[in-house]
Amino acid sequence: MLNGKKIVLGVTGGIAAYKAATLCSKLVQKGADVHVIMTASATQFITELTLQTLTRNAVYTDTFDEREPAVVSHINLADMADLVLVAPATANVIAKMAHGMADDMLTTTLLATTAPVMIAPAMNVHMYDHPAVKHNMNLLAERGTLMIEPGEGLLACGYVGKGRLEEPETIVDVVERFFAQRDEVSWKRSEPALVEAFALGGAQEGIQESMQSGVSVQNTLLKGKKVVVTAGGTIERIDPVRYITNDSSGKMGFAIAAAARDLGADVKLVMGSTQAQPPENVQIIPVQSAQDMYEAVSQEWDGADIVIKAAAVADYRPKEVYMEKIKKKGDTLSLELVKNIDILETLGKRKTHQYLIGFAAETQSLEMYAREKLERKNCDLIVANDVTRSGAGFGTDTNAVHIYDRDGLVEELELMSKEDVAHRLLRIAAERIAGRN
Ligand code: PMT
């Protein structure tokens, strides 16, 4: 089901635009909150009123048609989207997307969103085969755009061949499975809608051969990348039976490690003290103290592409670790603590090619403290969470974070699953690395 999923549906000007009515109706029936953006030419084939009535949301056609002064519509749509689906996608909009054009509401929104983008091309068979169209689709594929291939059959223009918009029922099924399996998609060639999850890193051939074999296709946004994640708290021993730790369950770091795995990365998970089940199919490096964690991360540092420090590392440890259990004496016991290595700051000083992401666990002045850490520790991104907020921070399955870079706020993620936070964070990192390369 698509309950609560916000889907921005782009409708462009081909005869298949009439199918947008059925597509909207079926998405809404599945519980999706559908917001339609039409190109001017699409309104020649189907009316805004039809789609507005079916979605019970305003339909946008014009970038400057601002209905609420306090809201910039295309940015609002871009930020709210869990998925941007362009169906039908004409050769023209595919060309505009491939070359970063933004001359109408739809293409402007497409450039502004960090949500996953899925397109369902529909056009004349010869247009679909044209080298320019193929080139543009490959460009989009390399950036992680998901494709729903056209069906074959009699086209509106009288030709027979590949170019017919896939049936709305099939598109809805693909969208449902996308959300259900997020980035791990298993399609068999026998299925009518061949959704080819293309992605960064030129893995298309890998995708196609695995499709021939019918094995499950993983999104490969991070294929070939080595990702190191730290998770959980650290254990700073006092004596053989006592230690200092914190409330970190490891869930945030585990979600990041699992998401990186699902995006095709080679994942090393440096795991401190945790209360959750770590993900499978990642290499786990168990550690206890901050020093242990530093040494483990240092081992992986030179070969790492992305390092994400989600662990809650103790800033101090007992100056003296007793070899025997401290016996209870008087009414008080004083422990002198000394400062631990700041792993993130140390890595920041050694950073060369690595993309370094830190976390900030704050209880007040979130932005100020987070941006100060970002600068001081030389991070590329800092993920700040108010750990006093209900549903966020330690031990929860959800989190609400603000992601900052040196220029300020990159994205605010409202309360959502730690898995969704992880995927959004990794997409931002992958796009930044792609841009850098
Ligand atoms: O594990 P969960 O239960 O899911 O909880 C998730 C979380 C709240 C632990 C996580 O979202 C989080 O905020 N992790 C960072 C916790 C923390 O130590 O924050 P900090 O602001 O004290 O540290 C800032 C950054 O420096 C962190 O990336 C931390 O890993 C790093 N650090 C801190 C101290 C130290 N000695 N070495 C470090 O590397």
CSV table of C-alpha atoms and ligand atoms in Angstrom, one decimal:
chain,number,residue,atom,x,y,z
A,1,MET,CA,0.0,0.0,0.0
A,2,LEU,CA,1.0,3.6,-0.5
A,3,ASN,CA,-0.6,5.1,2.6
A,4,GLY,CA,0.9,8.5,3.3
A,5,LYS,CA,3.4,8.4,0.5
A,6,LYS,CA,3.6,11.8,-1.2
A,7,ILE,CA,3.9,11.3,-4.9
A,8,VAL,CA,4.5,14.2,-7.2
A,9,LEU,CA,3.2,13.2,-10.6
A,10,GLY,CA,4.5,15.0,-13.6
A,11,VAL,CA,2.2,14.7,-16.7
A,12,THR,CA,3.7,15.8,-20.0
A,13,GLY,CA,2.2,16.5,-23.4
A,14,GLY,CA,1.8,13.2,-25.3
A,15,ILE,CA,-1.4,11.4,-26.2
A,16,ALA,CA,-0.8,9.0,-23.3
A,17,ALA,CA,-1.5,11.9,-21.0
A,18,TYR,CA,-5.1,10.8,-20.9
A,19,LYS,CA,-4.0,7.7,-19.0
A,20,ALA,CA,-2.9,10.1,-16.2
A,21,ALA,CA,-6.5,10.1,-15.0
A,22,THR,CA,-6.5,6.3,-14.4
A,23,LEU,CA,-3.0,6.5,-12.9
A,24,CYS,CA,-4.1,9.2,-10.4
A,25,SER,CA,-7.2,7.4,-9.5
A,26,LYS,CA,-5.3,4.1,-8.8
A,27,LEU,CA,-2.5,5.8,-6.8
A,28,VAL,CA,-5.1,7.6,-4.7
A,29,GLN,CA,-7.0,4.3,-4.1
A,30,LYS,CA,-3.8,2.8,-2.8
A,31,GLY,CA,-3.6,5.6,-0.2
A,32,ALA,CA,-1.0,7.9,-1.9
A,33,ASP,CA,-1.2,11.7,-1.6
A,34,VAL,CA,-0.8,12.7,-5.2
A,35,HIS,CA,0.2,16.2,-6.3
A,36,VAL,CA,0.1,16.7,-10.1
A,37,ILE,CA,2.3,19.1,-12.1
A,38,MET,CA,1.2,19.3,-15.8
A,39,THR,CA,3.2,20.8,-18.6
A,40,ALA,CA,1.4,23.3,-20.8
A,41,SER,CA,1.2,20.8,-23.7
A,42,ALA,CA,-0.3,18.1,-21.3
A,43,THR,CA,-3.3,20.4,-20.8
A,44,GLN,CA,-4.0,20.0,-24.5
A,45,PHE,CA,-4.7,16.3,-23.8
A,46,ILE,CA,-6.4,16.3,-20.4
A,47,THR,CA,-7.8,19.0,-18.2
A,48,GLU,CA,-6.4,20.2,-14.9
A,49,LEU,CA,-9.9,19.9,-13.4
A,50,THR,CA,-10.0,16.2,-14.1
A,51,LEU,CA,-6.7,15.5,-12.3
A,52,GLN,CA,-7.6,17.9,-9.5
A,53,THR,CA,-10.9,16.2,-8.9
A,54,LEU,CA,-9.2,12.7,-8.8
A,55,THR,CA,-6.4,13.8,-6.5
A,56,ARG,CA,-8.3,16.3,-4.4
A,57,ASN,CA,-5.1,18.4,-4.6
A,58,ALA,CA,-4.4,21.6,-6.6
A,59,VAL,CA,-2.8,20.9,-10.0
A,60,TYR,CA,0.2,23.0,-11.0
A,61,THR,CA,1.1,24.1,-14.5
A,62,ASP,CA,2.9,27.3,-14.1
A,63,THR,CA,6.1,28.0,-12.0
A,64,PHE,CA,4.8,31.5,-11.1
A,65,ASP,CA,1.3,30.4,-10.2
A,66,GLU,CA,2.0,31.0,-6.5
A,67,ARG,CA,-1.2,30.4,-4.5
A,68,GLU,CA,0.2,30.9,-1.0
A,69,PRO,CA,2.5,33.9,-0.7
A,70,ALA,CA,4.5,32.1,2.1
A,71,VAL,CA,5.1,29.0,0.0
A,72,VAL,CA,7.3,28.6,-3.1
A,73,SER,CA,5.3,25.9,-4.8
A,74,HIS,CA,8.0,24.1,-6.7
A,75,ILE,CA,10.3,24.0,-3.7
A,76,ASN,CA,7.5,22.9,-1.5
A,77,LEU,CA,6.6,20.1,-3.9
A,78,ALA,CA,10.2,19.1,-4.3
A,79,ASP,CA,10.8,18.9,-0.6
A,80,MET,CA,7.6,17.0,0.3
A,81,ALA,CA,7.9,14.3,-2.4
A,82,ASP,CA,8.7,10.7,-1.4
A,83,LEU,CA,8.8,10.0,-5.1
A,84,VAL,CA,8.6,12.1,-8.3
A,85,LEU,CA,7.0,10.1,-11.1
A,86,VAL,CA,6.8,11.5,-14.6
A,87,ALA,CA,4.2,9.6,-16.6
A,88,PRO,CA,4.0,9.9,-19.5
A,89,ALA,CA,7.5,11.2,-20.0
A,90,THR,CA,7.9,12.7,-23.5
A,91,ALA,CA,11.2,12.9,-25.4
A,92,ASN,CA,11.1,16.6,-24.7
A,93,VAL,CA,10.9,16.3,-20.9
A,94,ILE,CA,13.5,13.6,-20.9
A,95,ALA,CA,15.9,15.9,-22.8
A,96,LYS,CA,15.2,18.7,-20.4
A,97,MET,CA,15.8,16.5,-17.4
A,98,ALA,CA,19.0,15.1,-18.9
A,99,HIS,CA,20.4,18.6,-19.5
A,100,GLY,CA,19.3,20.2,-16.3
A,101,MET,CA,16.8,22.6,-17.9
A,102,ALA,CA,14.2,24.3,-15.7
A,103,ASP,CA,11.9,26.3,-17.8
A,104,ASP,CA,8.6,25.2,-16.4
A,105,MET,CA,7.0,24.1,-13.1
A,106,LEU,CA,7.8,20.4,-13.7
A,107,THR,CA,11.4,20.6,-14.7
A,108,THR,CA,12.1,23.2,-12.0
A,109,THR,CA,10.6,20.9,-9.4
A,110,LEU,CA,12.6,18.0,-10.8
A,111,LEU,CA,15.9,19.9,-10.4
A,112,ALA,CA,15.0,21.0,-6.8
A,113,THR,CA,14.0,17.6,-5.4
A,114,THR,CA,16.3,15.1,-3.7
A,115,ALA,CA,13.6,12.4,-3.7
A,116,PRO,CA,13.9,9.4,-6.0
A,117,VAL,CA,12.8,10.1,-9.6
A,118,MET,CA,11.0,7.5,-11.8
A,119,ILE,CA,10.0,8.1,-15.4
A,120,ALA,CA,7.6,6.2,-17.7
A,121,PRO,CA,8.6,7.2,-21.3
A,122,ALA,CA,5.9,7.3,-24.0
A,123,MET,CA,6.4,8.3,-27.6
A,124,ASN,CA,6.5,7.2,-31.2
A,125,VAL,CA,8.6,4.0,-31.8
A,126,HIS,CA,11.1,5.8,-33.9
A,127,MET,CA,11.5,8.6,-31.4
A,128,TYR,CA,12.1,6.0,-28.7
A,129,ASP,CA,14.8,4.4,-30.8
A,130,HIS,CA,16.5,7.7,-31.7
A,131,PRO,CA,20.1,8.0,-30.5
A,132,ALA,CA,19.4,11.3,-28.8
A,133,VAL,CA,16.6,9.9,-26.8
A,134,LYS,CA,18.7,6.9,-25.8
A,135,HIS,CA,21.6,9.1,-24.9
A,136,ASN,CA,19.4,11.3,-22.7
A,137,MET,CA,17.9,8.3,-20.9
A,138,ASN,CA,21.3,6.9,-20.2
A,139,LEU,CA,22.4,10.2,-18.7
A,140,LEU,CA,19.4,10.1,-16.4
A,141,ALA,CA,20.1,6.4,-15.6
A,142,GLU,CA,23.6,7.2,-14.5
A,143,ARG,CA,22.2,9.7,-12.0
A,144,GLY,CA,19.9,7.1,-10.5
A,145,THR,CA,16.6,7.8,-12.3
A,146,LEU,CA,14.4,4.7,-12.4
A,147,MET,CA,12.8,3.8,-15.7
A,148,ILE,CA,9.5,2.1,-16.5
A,149,GLU,CA,10.0,0.9,-20.1
A,150,PRO,CA,7.2,1.5,-22.5
A,151,GLY,CA,5.0,-1.4,-23.6
A,152,GLU,CA,4.9,-2.7,-27.1
A,153,GLY,CA,1.9,-2.7,-29.4
A,154,LEU,CA,-0.3,-0.5,-31.6
A,155,LEU,CA,0.6,3.1,-30.9
A,156,ALA,CA,-1.9,6.1,-31.2
A,157,CYS,CA,0.1,7.2,-34.2
A,158,GLY,CA,-0.7,4.0,-36.0
A,159,TYR,CA,2.7,2.5,-35.6
A,160,VAL,CA,3.3,-0.9,-34.0
A,161,GLY,CA,6.3,-1.2,-31.7
A,162,LYS,CA,7.8,0.0,-28.4
A,163,GLY,CA,6.7,3.4,-27.2
A,164,ARG,CA,3.3,2.9,-25.6
A,165,LEU,CA,3.0,4.2,-22.0
A,166,GLU,CA,2.9,1.2,-19.7
A,167,GLU,CA,-0.5,0.5,-18.3
A,168,PRO,CA,-1.4,2.5,-15.2
A,169,GLU,CA,-2.1,-0.7,-13.2
A,170,THR,CA,1.5,-1.8,-13.9
A,171,ILE,CA,3.0,1.6,-13.1
A,172,VAL,CA,1.1,1.5,-9.7
A,173,ASP,CA,2.4,-2.0,-9.1
A,174,VAL,CA,6.0,-0.9,-9.8
A,175,VAL,CA,5.6,2.1,-7.5
A,176,GLU,CA,4.2,-0.1,-4.7
A,177,ARG,CA,7.1,-2.5,-5.0
A,178,PHE,CA,9.6,0.3,-5.1
A,179,PHE,CA,8.4,1.6,-1.7
A,180,ALA,CA,8.0,-1.9,-0.3
A,181,GLN,CA,11.5,-2.9,-1.3
A,182,ARG,CA,13.0,0.6,-1.4
A,183,ASP,CA,16.1,0.1,-3.4
A,184,GLU,CA,16.2,-3.6,-3.7
A,185,VAL,CA,14.0,-4.5,-6.6
A,186,SER,CA,13.6,-8.0,-8.0
A,187,TRP,CA,12.2,-8.0,-11.5
A,188,LYS,CA,12.1,-11.0,-13.9
A,189,ARG,CA,12.3,-10.3,-17.6
A,190,SER,CA,9.1,-12.2,-18.0
A,191,GLU,CA,7.2,-9.4,-16.2
A,192,PRO,CA,5.5,-6.9,-18.5
A,193,ALA,CA,7.0,-3.8,-16.9
A,194,LEU,CA,10.7,-4.0,-17.1
A,195,VAL,CA,11.8,-1.4,-14.6
A,196,GLU,CA,15.5,-1.1,-15.0
A,197,ALA,CA,17.0,0.4,-11.9
A,198,PHE,CA,19.9,2.2,-13.4
A,199,ALA,CA,22.3,4.0,-11.1
A,200,LEU,CA,25.5,5.8,-10.6
A,201,GLY,CA,28.8,4.3,-11.4
A,202,GLY,CA,28.1,2.9,-14.9
A,203,ALA,CA,26.7,-0.3,-13.5
A,204,GLN,CA,24.1,-0.6,-16.3
A,205,GLU,CA,25.8,-3.7,-17.8
A,206,GLY,CA,25.7,-5.2,-14.4
A,207,ILE,CA,22.1,-4.4,-14.1
A,208,GLN,CA,21.2,-5.9,-17.5
A,209,GLU,CA,23.1,-9.1,-17.0
A,210,SER,CA,21.6,-9.7,-13.6
A,211,MET,CA,18.2,-9.1,-15.1
A,212,GLN,CA,18.9,-11.7,-17.8
A,213,SER,CA,19.6,-14.1,-15.0
A,214,GLY,CA,16.5,-13.0,-13.2
A,215,VAL,CA,18.3,-12.4,-10.0
A,216,SER,CA,17.2,-9.5,-7.8
A,217,VAL,CA,18.4,-6.2,-8.9
A,218,GLN,CA,19.9,-3.9,-6.3
A,219,ASN,CA,20.0,-0.2,-6.8
A,220,THR,CA,23.7,0.5,-7.4
A,221,LEU,CA,23.9,4.1,-6.4
A,222,LEU,CA,26.9,3.3,-4.3
A,223,LYS,CA,28.3,0.3,-6.3
A,224,GLY,CA,32.1,0.2,-6.0
A,225,LYS,CA,32.1,2.6,-3.1
A,226,LYS,CA,33.6,1.6,0.3
A,227,VAL,CA,31.5,2.9,3.2
A,228,VAL,CA,32.6,2.8,6.8
A,229,VAL,CA,29.9,3.3,9.5
A,230,THR,CA,30.3,3.5,13.2
A,231,ALA,CA,27.3,2.6,15.4
A,232,GLY,CA,26.4,2.3,19.1
A,233,GLY,CA,28.0,3.5,22.2
A,234,THR,CA,31.5,3.0,23.5
A,235,ILE,CA,32.4,1.1,26.7
A,236,GLU,CA,34.9,2.8,28.9
A,237,ARG,CA,35.9,0.4,31.6
A,238,ILE,CA,36.2,1.3,35.3
A,239,ASP,CA,37.1,-2.2,36.6
A,240,PRO,CA,36.3,-5.7,35.4
A,241,VAL,CA,32.6,-5.4,36.2
A,242,ARG,CA,31.9,-1.7,35.8
A,243,TYR,CA,32.0,0.6,32.8
A,244,ILE,CA,30.8,3.9,31.4
A,245,THR,CA,28.6,3.9,28.3
A,246,ASN,CA,25.5,5.7,26.9
A,247,ASP,CA,22.1,5.1,25.5
A,248,SER,CA,23.0,4.5,21.9
A,249,SER,CA,21.2,1.4,20.6
A,250,GLY,CA,23.1,1.3,17.3
A,251,LYS,CA,19.9,1.6,15.3
A,252,MET,CA,20.9,4.7,13.4
A,253,GLY,CA,24.2,3.4,12.4
A,254,PHE,CA,22.7,0.0,11.5
A,255,ALA,CA,20.1,1.7,9.3
A,256,ILE,CA,22.9,3.5,7.5
A,257,ALA,CA,25.0,0.4,7.0
A,258,ALA,CA,22.0,-1.6,5.7
A,259,ALA,CA,21.0,1.3,3.3
A,260,ALA,CA,24.6,1.5,2.0
A,261,ARG,CA,24.6,-2.3,1.5
A,262,ASP,CA,21.3,-2.0,-0.4
A,263,LEU,CA,22.7,0.7,-2.6
A,264,GLY,CA,25.6,-1.6,-3.6
A,265,ALA,CA,28.4,-0.4,-1.4
A,266,ASP,CA,31.1,-2.5,0.3
A,267,VAL,CA,30.2,-1.8,4.0
A,268,LYS,CA,32.4,-2.0,7.1
A,269,LEU,CA,30.3,-1.5,10.3
A,270,VAL,CA,32.4,-0.6,13.4
A,271,MET,CA,30.1,-1.6,16.2
A,272,GLY,CA,30.3,-0.5,19.8
A,273,SER,CA,27.9,-1.4,22.5
A,274,THR,CA,24.4,-1.8,21.0
A,275,GLN,CA,21.0,-3.2,21.9
A,276,ALA,CA,19.7,-3.9,18.4
A,277,GLN,CA,20.2,-6.5,15.7
A,278,PRO,CA,23.0,-5.5,13.3
A,279,PRO,CA,22.3,-5.8,9.6
A,280,GLU,CA,23.3,-8.9,7.6
A,281,ASN,CA,25.7,-9.0,4.7
A,282,VAL,CA,28.0,-6.2,6.0
A,283,GLN,CA,31.4,-6.8,7.6
A,284,ILE,CA,31.1,-6.1,11.4
A,285,ILE,CA,34.1,-5.0,13.4
A,286,PRO,CA,33.1,-5.1,17.1
A,287,VAL,CA,34.8,-2.7,19.4
A,288,GLN,CA,34.5,-1.5,23.0
A,289,SER,CA,36.2,1.8,23.9
A,290,ALA,CA,36.7,5.0,22.0
A,291,GLN,CA,40.3,4.1,21.5
A,292,ASP,CA,39.3,0.7,20.1
A,293,MET,CA,36.9,2.4,17.7
A,294,TYR,CA,39.5,4.9,16.6
A,295,GLU,CA,42.0,2.1,15.8
A,296,ALA,CA,39.3,0.1,13.9
A,297,VAL,CA,38.2,3.1,11.8
A,298,SER,CA,41.8,4.1,11.2
A,299,GLN,CA,42.5,0.7,9.7
A,300,GLU,CA,39.8,1.3,7.1
A,301,TRP,CA,40.3,5.0,6.6
A,302,ASP,CA,42.7,5.1,3.7
A,303,GLY,CA,40.6,2.9,1.5
A,304,ALA,CA,37.2,4.4,2.5
A,305,ASP,CA,35.1,6.6,0.1
A,306,ILE,CA,32.5,7.5,2.7
A,307,VAL,CA,32.9,7.5,6.5
A,308,ILE,CA,29.8,8.0,8.6
A,309,LYS,CA,30.2,8.5,12.3
A,310,ALA,CA,26.8,7.7,13.8
A,311,ALA,CA,28.3,6.2,17.0
A,312,ALA,CA,28.0,7.9,20.4
A,313,VAL,CA,31.6,8.0,21.4
A,314,ALA,CA,32.5,8.8,25.1
A,315,ASP,CA,34.3,12.1,25.4
A,316,TYR,CA,36.0,10.9,28.6
A,317,ARG,CA,37.3,7.6,30.1
A,318,PRO,CA,38.4,6.7,33.6
A,319,LYS,CA,42.0,7.9,34.1
A,320,GLU,CA,42.7,4.6,35.8
A,321,VAL,CA,41.2,1.2,35.0
A,322,TYR,CA,41.3,-1.1,38.0
A,323,MET,CA,42.3,-4.7,37.4
A,324,GLU,CA,40.2,-5.9,40.4
A,325,LYS,CA,36.7,-5.0,41.3
A,326,ILE,CA,36.7,-1.8,43.4
A,327,LYS,CA,35.4,-2.8,46.8
A,328,LYS,CA,32.7,-0.7,48.4
A,329,LYS,CA,34.1,1.6,51.0
A,330,GLY,CA,32.8,5.1,52.4
A,331,ASP,CA,29.8,6.9,51.2
A,332,THR,CA,31.3,8.4,48.1
A,333,LEU,CA,33.5,7.1,45.3
A,334,SER,CA,35.3,9.6,43.0
A,335,LEU,CA,36.5,8.7,39.6
A,336,GLU,CA,38.9,11.0,37.7
A,337,LEU,CA,38.1,11.0,34.0
A,338,VAL,CA,40.5,12.0,31.2
A,339,LYS,CA,39.6,13.0,27.7
A,340,ASN,CA,39.3,10.5,24.9
A,341,ILE,CA,40.6,11.0,21.4
A,342,ASP,CA,38.0,12.8,19.3
A,343,ILE,CA,37.9,10.3,16.4
A,344,LEU,CA,35.9,12.5,14.0
A,345,GLU,CA,38.1,15.5,14.6
A,346,THR,CA,41.2,13.4,14.1
A,347,LEU,CA,39.8,11.9,10.8
A,348,GLY,CA,38.8,15.4,9.7
A,349,LYS,CA,42.5,16.5,10.0
A,350,ARG,CA,43.6,13.5,7.9
A,351,LYS,CA,40.9,13.8,5.3
A,352,THR,CA,42.0,13.6,1.6
A,353,HIS,CA,39.5,12.0,-0.8
A,354,GLN,CA,37.1,10.6,1.9
A,355,TYR,CA,33.6,12.0,2.2
A,356,LEU,CA,33.2,12.5,5.9
A,357,ILE,CA,29.8,12.7,7.7
A,358,GLY,CA,29.5,13.4,11.4
A,359,PHE,CA,26.5,13.4,13.7
A,360,ALA,CA,25.6,15.9,16.4
A,361,ALA,CA,23.6,14.8,19.4
A,362,GLU,CA,22.2,18.0,20.8
A,363,THR,CA,19.6,19.1,23.4
A,364,GLN,CA,19.6,22.8,22.5
A,365,SER,CA,20.9,25.3,19.9
A,366,LEU,CA,21.0,22.5,17.4
A,367,GLU,CA,22.1,24.5,14.3
A,368,MET,CA,24.8,26.4,16.2
A,369,TYR,CA,26.4,23.4,17.8
A,370,ALA,CA,26.1,21.2,14.7
A,371,ARG,CA,27.6,23.8,12.3
A,372,GLU,CA,30.4,24.4,14.8
A,373,LYS,CA,31.2,20.7,14.9
A,374,LEU,CA,31.0,20.5,11.1
A,375,GLU,CA,33.7,23.3,10.8
A,376,ARG,CA,35.8,22.2,13.7
A,377,LYS,CA,35.9,18.6,12.7
A,378,ASN,CA,36.2,19.3,8.9
A,379,CYS,CA,33.2,17.2,8.0
A,380,ASP,CA,31.5,17.4,4.6
A,381,LEU,CA,28.0,16.9,6.2
A,382,ILE,CA,26.8,16.9,9.8
A,383,VAL,CA,23.6,15.2,10.7
A,384,ALA,CA,22.1,17.0,13.7
A,385,ASN,CA,19.4,15.4,15.9
A,386,ASP,CA,17.7,16.9,19.0
A,387,VAL,CA,17.9,13.8,21.2
A,388,THR,CA,15.3,15.2,23.6
A,389,ARG,CA,12.7,15.3,20.9
A,390,SER,CA,10.0,12.6,21.2
A,391,GLY,CA,10.7,9.8,18.7
A,392,ALA,CA,14.1,11.0,17.8
A,393,GLY,CA,17.7,10.2,18.9
A,394,PHE,CA,18.7,7.3,21.2
A,395,GLY,CA,17.0,3.9,21.0
A,396,THR,CA,14.1,4.9,18.8
A,397,ASP,CA,13.1,3.4,15.4
A,398,THR,CA,12.6,6.9,14.0
A,399,ASN,CA,14.6,10.1,13.9
A,400,ALA,CA,14.2,13.7,12.9
A,401,VAL,CA,17.4,15.3,11.6
A,402,HIS,CA,18.8,18.5,10.1
A,403,ILE,CA,21.5,17.9,7.6
A,404,TYR,CA,24.1,20.8,7.2
A,405,ASP,CA,27.0,21.4,5.0
A,406,ARG,CA,29.3,24.4,5.1
A,407,ASP,CA,26.7,26.6,3.3
A,408,GLY,CA,24.0,25.8,5.9
A,409,LEU,CA,20.9,23.6,5.9
A,410,VAL,CA,20.9,21.0,3.1
A,411,GLU,CA,17.8,19.3,4.2
A,412,GLU,CA,15.4,19.0,7.2
A,413,LEU,CA,14.0,15.5,7.5
A,414,GLU,CA,10.9,15.4,9.7
A,415,LEU,CA,10.2,12.4,11.9
A,416,MET,CA,10.6,9.3,9.8
A,417,SER,CA,12.1,5.8,10.1
A,418,LYS,CA,15.9,5.7,10.6
A,419,GLU,CA,15.9,3.6,7.4
A,420,ASP,CA,14.4,6.5,5.5
A,421,VAL,CA,16.8,9.0,7.1
A,422,ALA,CA,19.6,6.7,6.1
A,423,HIS,CA,18.5,6.5,2.5
A,424,ARG,CA,18.0,10.2,2.1
A,425,LEU,CA,21.4,10.9,3.7
A,426,LEU,CA,23.2,8.4,1.4
A,427,ARG,CA,21.5,9.8,-1.7
A,428,ILE,CA,22.7,13.3,-0.8
A,429,ALA,CA,26.2,11.9,-0.2
A,430,ALA,CA,26.2,10.0,-3.5
A,431,GLU,CA,25.0,13.0,-5.5
A,432,ARG,CA,27.7,15.2,-3.8
A,433,ILE,CA,30.4,12.7,-4.6
A,434,ALA,CA,29.2,12.3,-8.2
A,435,GLY,CA,29.2,16.1,-8.5
A,436,ARG,CA,32.8,16.2,-7.1
A,437,ASN,CA,34.0,13.5,-9.5
B,1,PMT,O1,22.2,4.5,18.1
B,1,PMT,P1,20.8,5.0,18.3
B,1,PMT,O2,20.1,4.6,19.5
B,1,PMT,O3,20.0,4.9,17.0
B,1,PMT,O4,20.9,6.7,18.5
B,1,PMT,C1,21.4,7.4,17.4
B,1,PMT,C2,22.3,8.5,17.9
B,1,PMT,C3,21.4,9.5,18.7
B,1,PMT,C4,23.4,8.0,18.7
B,1,PMT,C5,22.8,9.2,16.6
B,1,PMT,O5,21.8,9.7,15.8
B,1,PMT,C6,23.8,10.3,17.0
B,1,PMT,O6,23.4,11.4,17.2
B,1,PMT,N1,25.1,9.9,17.0
B,1,PMT,C7,26.1,10.9,17.5
B,1,PMT,C8,26.2,10.9,19.0
B,1,PMT,C9,27.4,11.7,19.4
B,1,PMT,O7,28.3,11.2,20.0
B,1,PMT,O8,27.2,13.0,19.1
B,1,PMT,P2,28.2,14.1,19.6
B,1,PMT,O9,27.6,15.4,19.2
B,1,PMT,O10,28.6,13.9,21.0
B,1,PMT,O11,29.5,13.8,18.7
B,1,PMT,C10,29.6,14.5,17.4
B,1,PMT,C11,30.3,13.6,16.4
B,1,PMT,O12,31.7,13.3,16.8
B,1,PMT,C12,29.7,12.2,16.2
B,1,PMT,O13,29.7,11.9,14.9
B,1,PMT,C13,30.5,11.3,17.1
B,1,PMT,O14,30.6,10.0,16.5
B,1,PMT,C14,31.9,11.9,16.9
B,1,PMT,N2,32.8,11.8,18.1
B,1,PMT,C15,32.4,12.3,19.3
B,1,PMT,C16,33.3,12.1,20.4
B,1,PMT,C17,34.5,11.4,20.2
B,1,PMT,N3,35.4,11.3,21.2
B,1,PMT,N4,34.8,11.0,19.0
B,1,PMT,C18,34.0,11.1,17.9
B,1,PMT,O15,34.2,10.7,16.8
